[in-house]
Amino acid sequence: MVLSRFWLTIFISSILFVIISVFSGSNYSIDFVLNGKKDDPILISEKFKEQLPFFIKDSIEKAPDQKMVVNRDTLNPDTTYVFSNKTVKIYSGKQKSDGLLPTCKASLFDIILPLMAYLAFFCGLMELLIVSGASEKLAKKLSPFFLQIFPSVPKNHESVSYMTLNFAANFLGLDSAATPFGLKAMESLQELNPDKDKASDAQIMFMCLHAAGLTLIPTSIIGYRAAANAANPADVMLPCIITSFIGTIAALIIVGIRQKINFKSATLIVGLMTVIAAIVGLLFYINRLDLVEKNFFTSNLSGLLLVVIIGFTLVFSFVKEKKFKELNTTVFDAFVSGSSNGLKTGVTIFPYVLGMLVAISLFRNSGLFEIISNGISFAFSNIGVSKEITDSLPVAILRPFSSSGSRGFMIDAMNTFGPDSLTGRLSSIFQCSAETTFYVIAVYFGSVKIKNTRYTLGTMLLVDLICVVTAIFVASWFF
């Protein structure tokens, strides 16, 4: 219910703001909201040549392509005059994101189809894990710990292995693998859910732990920083780990208190201490490496572990081939069956993703998001927050709505202020230490057709806020 009302609020307020902007003269046309593409110039006016200053009119007439660009500046959008069909169209500024119709197309071709391919492959692997018995063995090993966090999940339930694989994939920065594992976990938890339209406690806990985006190797962030010529692209790795870990612990505590989880459990304490010890141990090891060794290690660890997981699944399935024969199937046929289920899941979640992305597109292109973002930055600057921090806040504000949008702000911040500035580094930490909340809710709950998400959205946004505040303190401390 909360998500539905929030979605309606974004949609309706954005549409009203666009209409007001046109009639008040703030926007000349609304075509860019419907048909424009990201980074396209925005039409702000149209005039006859005679209405233009003489030097502009003269320059247009002399230009072979009947076009003139003024105010050329690498930091600001150009103003472009284009003569066509007896009038001069004036463009200025760049579109923030794709318009409504291009977003519909992109959500299918750029998001859902690649996601369906990932789902098909990894759901095929997961079917092998199930039939071979590997997932059952993993669930037995981890059940004592997971039972403390997910008391409603039966011991040795298959959802434990799926959640473990999802957390592990996120932990290693393997986004393409994390989503299929997470969707399979949600489907498995839905089987235990007595009220199919309402999110269960276990599903809420899983989603909120997912929200903090606990990451050990922020591979993509390191790559973007390297492309921006950062002195040490991996210097944000430790701040990213600390921020996302604090966010994860905050999510566990917030949801745990609401669900009355026993935090004094010895199993839970030992499990958390083991995770912390593993993270600290790996960090100490990475910290001992020189720059070349560190870059080699961080760029290969995630990929290597993914290859190991795939290899282990196939080898274990071959060793346990008798179990496949008992079910009148083969390893390959089981893989194909799982892949088919993955494709069906992709079709199921498409409408949910489409609805959310279109609303976000309208929200950004209407200018409403920019006003809110600027207002928040202005408020922070007035209470003494440094300009370096306020300049990075658009990344944090947009992150729950759009990963690509916040990534664009991050890259722009590094290009504008430098990758080694506090703004550039803080933007990178914001990008890797939180999740795209609205997209994730649409995808995960949409896959199991849950309508009432209860307190999930509010908790995930609170975790996002905790990650933002933590990131500011951690970045200020480190840099």
PDB file of C-alpha atoms in Angstrom, residues 59-205:
ATOM      1  CA  SER A  59      26.381  33.819 -37.834  1.00  0.00           C
ATOM      2  CA  ILE A  60      23.521  31.419 -38.562  1.00  0.00           C
ATOM      3  CA  GLU A  61      23.219  32.658 -42.151  1.00  0.00           C
ATOM      4  CA  LYS A  62      26.953  32.204 -42.731  1.00  0.00           C
ATOM      5  CA  ALA A  63      27.158  28.769 -41.132  1.00  0.00           C
ATOM      6  CA  PRO A  64      27.036  25.943 -43.722  1.00  0.00           C
ATOM      7  CA  ASP A  65      24.734  23.852 -41.520  1.00  0.00           C
ATOM      8  CA  GLN A  66      22.586  26.836 -40.475  1.00  0.00           C
ATOM      9  CA  LYS A  67      23.570  26.239 -36.865  1.00  0.00           C
ATOM     10  CA  MET A  68      25.326  28.298 -34.211  1.00  0.00           C
ATOM     11  CA  VAL A  69      26.653  27.286 -30.811  1.00  0.00           C
ATOM     12  CA  VAL A  70      27.482  29.904 -28.175  1.00  0.00           C
ATOM     13  CA  ASN A  71      28.786  29.814 -24.583  1.00  0.00           C
ATOM     14  CA  ARG A  72      30.953  26.774 -25.283  1.00  0.00           C
ATOM     15  CA  ASP A  73      32.070  25.672 -21.833  1.00  0.00           C
ATOM     16  CA  THR A  74      33.069  22.215 -20.627  1.00  0.00           C
ATOM     17  CA  LEU A  75      31.316  22.784 -17.287  1.00  0.00           C
ATOM     18  CA  ASN A  76      28.032  24.217 -18.581  1.00  0.00           C
ATOM     19  CA  PRO A  77      25.585  23.237 -21.326  1.00  0.00           C
ATOM     20  CA  ASP A  78      25.862  25.066 -24.626  1.00  0.00           C
ATOM     21  CA  THR A  79      23.128  27.194 -26.108  1.00  0.00           C
ATOM     22  CA  THR A  80      22.528  26.115 -29.704  1.00  0.00           C
ATOM     23  CA  TYR A  81      20.617  27.990 -32.414  1.00  0.00           C
ATOM     24  CA  VAL A  82      19.355  25.846 -35.297  1.00  0.00           C
ATOM     25  CA  PHE A  83      17.616  27.356 -38.357  1.00  0.00           C
ATOM     26  CA  SER A  84      15.008  25.062 -39.870  1.00  0.00           C
ATOM     27  CA  ASN A  85      11.679  25.608 -41.665  1.00  0.00           C
ATOM     28  CA  LYS A  86      11.812  29.420 -41.419  1.00  0.00           C
ATOM     29  CA  THR A  87      12.318  29.459 -37.644  1.00  0.00           C
ATOM     30  CA  VAL A  88      15.284  29.216 -35.301  1.00  0.00           C
ATOM     31  CA  LYS A  89      15.049  26.616 -32.589  1.00  0.00           C
ATOM     32  CA  ILE A  90      17.041  27.408 -29.447  1.00  0.00           C
ATOM     33  CA  TYR A  91      18.373  24.547 -27.332  1.00  0.00           C
ATOM     34  CA  SER A  92      20.051  24.752 -23.947  1.00  0.00           C
ATOM     35  CA  GLY A  93      20.772  22.294 -21.164  1.00  0.00           C
ATOM     36  CA  LYS A  94      20.811  18.520 -21.245  1.00  0.00           C
ATOM     37  CA  GLN A  95      18.062  16.058 -20.487  1.00  0.00           C
ATOM     38  CA  LYS A  96      18.522  14.275 -17.160  1.00  0.00           C
ATOM     39  CA  SER A  97      17.210  10.880 -18.242  1.00  0.00           C
ATOM     40  CA  ASP A  98      15.286   9.167 -21.028  1.00  0.00           C
ATOM     41  CA  GLY A  99      11.724  10.335 -21.603  1.00  0.00           C
ATOM     42  CA  LEU A 100       8.659   8.235 -20.892  1.00  0.00           C
ATOM     43  CA  LEU A 101       8.492   6.341 -24.204  1.00  0.00           C
ATOM     44  CA  PRO A 102      12.262   5.710 -24.553  1.00  0.00           C
ATOM     45  CA  THR A 103      12.211   4.510 -20.928  1.00  0.00           C
ATOM     46  CA  CYS A 104       9.520   1.962 -21.828  1.00  0.00           C
ATOM     47  CA  LYS A 105      11.724   0.699 -24.651  1.00  0.00           C
ATOM     48  CA  ALA A 106      14.940   0.769 -22.594  1.00  0.00           C
ATOM     49  CA  SER A 107      13.318  -1.044 -19.668  1.00  0.00           C
ATOM     50  CA  LEU A 108      12.688  -3.983 -22.000  1.00  0.00           C
ATOM     51  CA  PHE A 109      15.815  -4.007 -24.176  1.00  0.00           C
ATOM     52  CA  ASP A 110      18.430  -2.656 -21.750  1.00  0.00           C
ATOM     53  CA  ILE A 111      17.174  -4.058 -18.430  1.00  0.00           C
ATOM     54  CA  ILE A 112      14.673  -6.908 -18.715  1.00  0.00           C
ATOM     55  CA  LEU A 113      16.194  -8.818 -21.642  1.00  0.00           C
ATOM     56  CA  PRO A 114      19.728  -8.828 -20.128  1.00  0.00           C
ATOM     57  CA  LEU A 115      18.198  -9.659 -16.738  1.00  0.00           C
ATOM     58  CA  MET A 116      16.245 -12.536 -18.302  1.00  0.00           C
ATOM     59  CA  ALA A 117      19.500 -13.869 -19.764  1.00  0.00           C
ATOM     60  CA  TYR A 118      21.171 -13.722 -16.336  1.00  0.00           C
ATOM     61  CA  LEU A 119      18.100 -15.289 -14.745  1.00  0.00           C
ATOM     62  CA  ALA A 120      18.036 -18.093 -17.306  1.00  0.00           C
ATOM     63  CA  PHE A 121      21.686 -18.982 -16.729  1.00  0.00           C
ATOM     64  CA  PHE A 122      21.808 -18.725 -12.950  1.00  0.00           C
ATOM     65  CA  CYS A 123      18.385 -20.295 -12.405  1.00  0.00           C
ATOM     66  CA  GLY A 124      19.665 -23.197 -14.496  1.00  0.00           C
ATOM     67  CA  LEU A 125      22.661 -23.495 -12.160  1.00  0.00           C
ATOM     68  CA  MET A 126      20.399 -23.267  -9.118  1.00  0.00           C
ATOM     69  CA  GLU A 127      18.288 -26.143 -10.447  1.00  0.00           C
ATOM     70  CA  LEU A 128      21.483 -28.200 -10.544  1.00  0.00           C
ATOM     71  CA  LEU A 129      22.256 -27.186  -6.947  1.00  0.00           C
ATOM     72  CA  ILE A 130      18.780 -28.319  -5.889  1.00  0.00           C
ATOM     73  CA  VAL A 131      18.698 -31.667  -7.701  1.00  0.00           C
ATOM     74  CA  SER A 132      22.289 -32.561  -6.799  1.00  0.00           C
ATOM     75  CA  GLY A 133      21.637 -31.843  -3.118  1.00  0.00           C
ATOM     76  CA  ALA A 134      24.295 -29.116  -2.833  1.00  0.00           C
ATOM     77  CA  SER A 135      21.775 -26.480  -1.738  1.00  0.00           C
ATOM     78  CA  GLU A 136      20.458 -28.822   0.966  1.00  0.00           C
ATOM     79  CA  LYS A 137      23.977 -29.380   2.324  1.00  0.00           C
ATOM     80  CA  LEU A 138      24.649 -25.620   2.365  1.00  0.00           C
ATOM     81  CA  ALA A 139      21.333 -24.986   4.137  1.00  0.00           C
ATOM     82  CA  LYS A 140      22.181 -27.554   6.825  1.00  0.00           C
ATOM     83  CA  LYS A 141      25.522 -25.883   7.492  1.00  0.00           C
ATOM     84  CA  LEU A 142      24.085 -22.385   7.801  1.00  0.00           C
ATOM     85  CA  SER A 143      20.659 -23.095   9.306  1.00  0.00           C
ATOM     86  CA  PRO A 144      21.737 -22.620  12.970  1.00  0.00           C
ATOM     87  CA  PHE A 145      22.808 -19.042  12.187  1.00  0.00           C
ATOM     88  CA  PHE A 146      19.947 -18.175   9.833  1.00  0.00           C
ATOM     89  CA  LEU A 147      17.330 -19.558  12.230  1.00  0.00           C
ATOM     90  CA  GLN A 148      18.238 -16.768  14.668  1.00  0.00           C
ATOM     91  CA  ILE A 149      17.624 -14.063  12.039  1.00  0.00           C
ATOM     92  CA  PHE A 150      14.772 -15.813  10.208  1.00  0.00           C
ATOM     93  CA  PRO A 151      12.946 -17.741  12.968  1.00  0.00           C
ATOM     94  CA  SER A 152       9.940 -18.423  10.720  1.00  0.00           C
ATOM     95  CA  VAL A 153      12.092 -20.314   8.192  1.00  0.00           C
ATOM     96  CA  PRO A 154      12.239 -24.081   8.926  1.00  0.00           C
ATOM     97  CA  LYS A 155      15.593 -25.692   9.613  1.00  0.00           C
ATOM     98  CA  ASN A 156      17.491 -26.750   6.470  1.00  0.00           C
ATOM     99  CA  HIS A 157      14.999 -24.968   4.205  1.00  0.00           C
ATOM    100  CA  GLU A 158      16.280 -24.333   0.655  1.00  0.00           C
ATOM    101  CA  SER A 159      15.707 -20.568   0.994  1.00  0.00           C
ATOM    102  CA  VAL A 160      18.737 -20.459   3.340  1.00  0.00           C
ATOM    103  CA  SER A 161      21.091 -21.523   0.557  1.00  0.00           C
ATOM    104  CA  TYR A 162      19.534 -19.046  -1.901  1.00  0.00           C
ATOM    105  CA  MET A 163      19.840 -16.140   0.549  1.00  0.00           C
ATOM    106  CA  THR A 164      23.429 -17.150   1.283  1.00  0.00           C
ATOM    107  CA  LEU A 165      24.298 -17.110  -2.419  1.00  0.00           C
ATOM    108  CA  ASN A 166      22.565 -13.737  -2.836  1.00  0.00           C
ATOM    109  CA  PHE A 167      24.460 -12.166   0.074  1.00  0.00           C
ATOM    110  CA  ALA A 168      27.722 -13.714  -1.160  1.00  0.00           C
ATOM    111  CA  ALA A 169      27.201 -12.391  -4.704  1.00  0.00           C
ATOM    112  CA  ASN A 170      26.424  -8.891  -3.404  1.00  0.00           C
ATOM    113  CA  PHE A 171      29.394  -9.130  -1.060  1.00  0.00           C
ATOM    114  CA  LEU A 172      31.682  -9.818  -4.017  1.00  0.00           C
ATOM    115  CA  GLY A 173      30.125  -7.231  -6.324  1.00  0.00           C
ATOM    116  CA  LEU A 174      28.552  -9.854  -8.616  1.00  0.00           C
ATOM    117  CA  ASP A 175      25.337  -7.980  -9.437  1.00  0.00           C
ATOM    118  CA  SER A 176      24.452 -10.203 -12.386  1.00  0.00           C
ATOM    119  CA  ALA A 177      24.450 -13.261 -10.120  1.00  0.00           C
ATOM    120  CA  ALA A 178      22.988 -11.607  -7.009  1.00  0.00           C
ATOM    121  CA  THR A 179      19.586 -10.796  -8.538  1.00  0.00           C
ATOM    122  CA  PRO A 180      18.762 -14.352  -9.749  1.00  0.00           C
ATOM    123  CA  PHE A 181      19.795 -15.785  -6.370  1.00  0.00           C
ATOM    124  CA  GLY A 182      17.714 -13.129  -4.590  1.00  0.00           C
ATOM    125  CA  LEU A 183      14.637 -13.775  -6.722  1.00  0.00           C
ATOM    126  CA  LYS A 184      14.921 -17.485  -6.069  1.00  0.00           C
ATOM    127  CA  ALA A 185      15.168 -16.744  -2.338  1.00  0.00           C
ATOM    128  CA  MET A 186      12.002 -14.631  -2.498  1.00  0.00           C
ATOM    129  CA  GLU A 187      10.132 -17.384  -4.355  1.00  0.00           C
ATOM    130  CA  SER A 188      11.251 -19.925  -1.784  1.00  0.00           C
ATOM    131  CA  LEU A 189      10.231 -17.671   1.128  1.00  0.00           C
ATOM    132  CA  GLN A 190       6.879 -17.054  -0.558  1.00  0.00           C
ATOM    133  CA  GLU A 191       6.123 -20.777  -0.318  1.00  0.00           C
ATOM    134  CA  LEU A 192       6.306 -20.380   3.488  1.00  0.00           C
ATOM    135  CA  ASN A 193       4.235 -17.191   3.481  1.00  0.00           C
ATOM    136  CA  PRO A 194       0.704 -17.832   4.855  1.00  0.00           C
ATOM    137  CA  ASP A 195      -0.643 -14.571   3.368  1.00  0.00           C
ATOM    138  CA  LYS A 196       0.477 -14.503  -0.277  1.00  0.00           C
ATOM    139  CA  ASP A 197      -0.449 -10.836  -0.803  1.00  0.00           C
ATOM    140  CA  LYS A 198       1.437  -9.562   2.240  1.00  0.00           C
ATOM    141  CA  ALA A 199       5.201  -9.597   2.833  1.00  0.00           C
ATOM    142  CA  SER A 200       6.243 -12.060   5.544  1.00  0.00           C
ATOM    143  CA  ASP A 201       8.691 -11.216   8.326  1.00  0.00           C
ATOM    144  CA  ALA A 202      11.378 -13.323   6.664  1.00  0.00           C
ATOM    145  CA  GLN A 203      10.931 -11.556   3.324  1.00  0.00           C
ATOM    146  CA  ILE A 204      11.115  -8.132   4.986  1.00  0.00           C
ATOM    147  CA  MET A 205      14.286  -9.055   6.853  1.00  0.00           C
TER     148      MET A 205
END
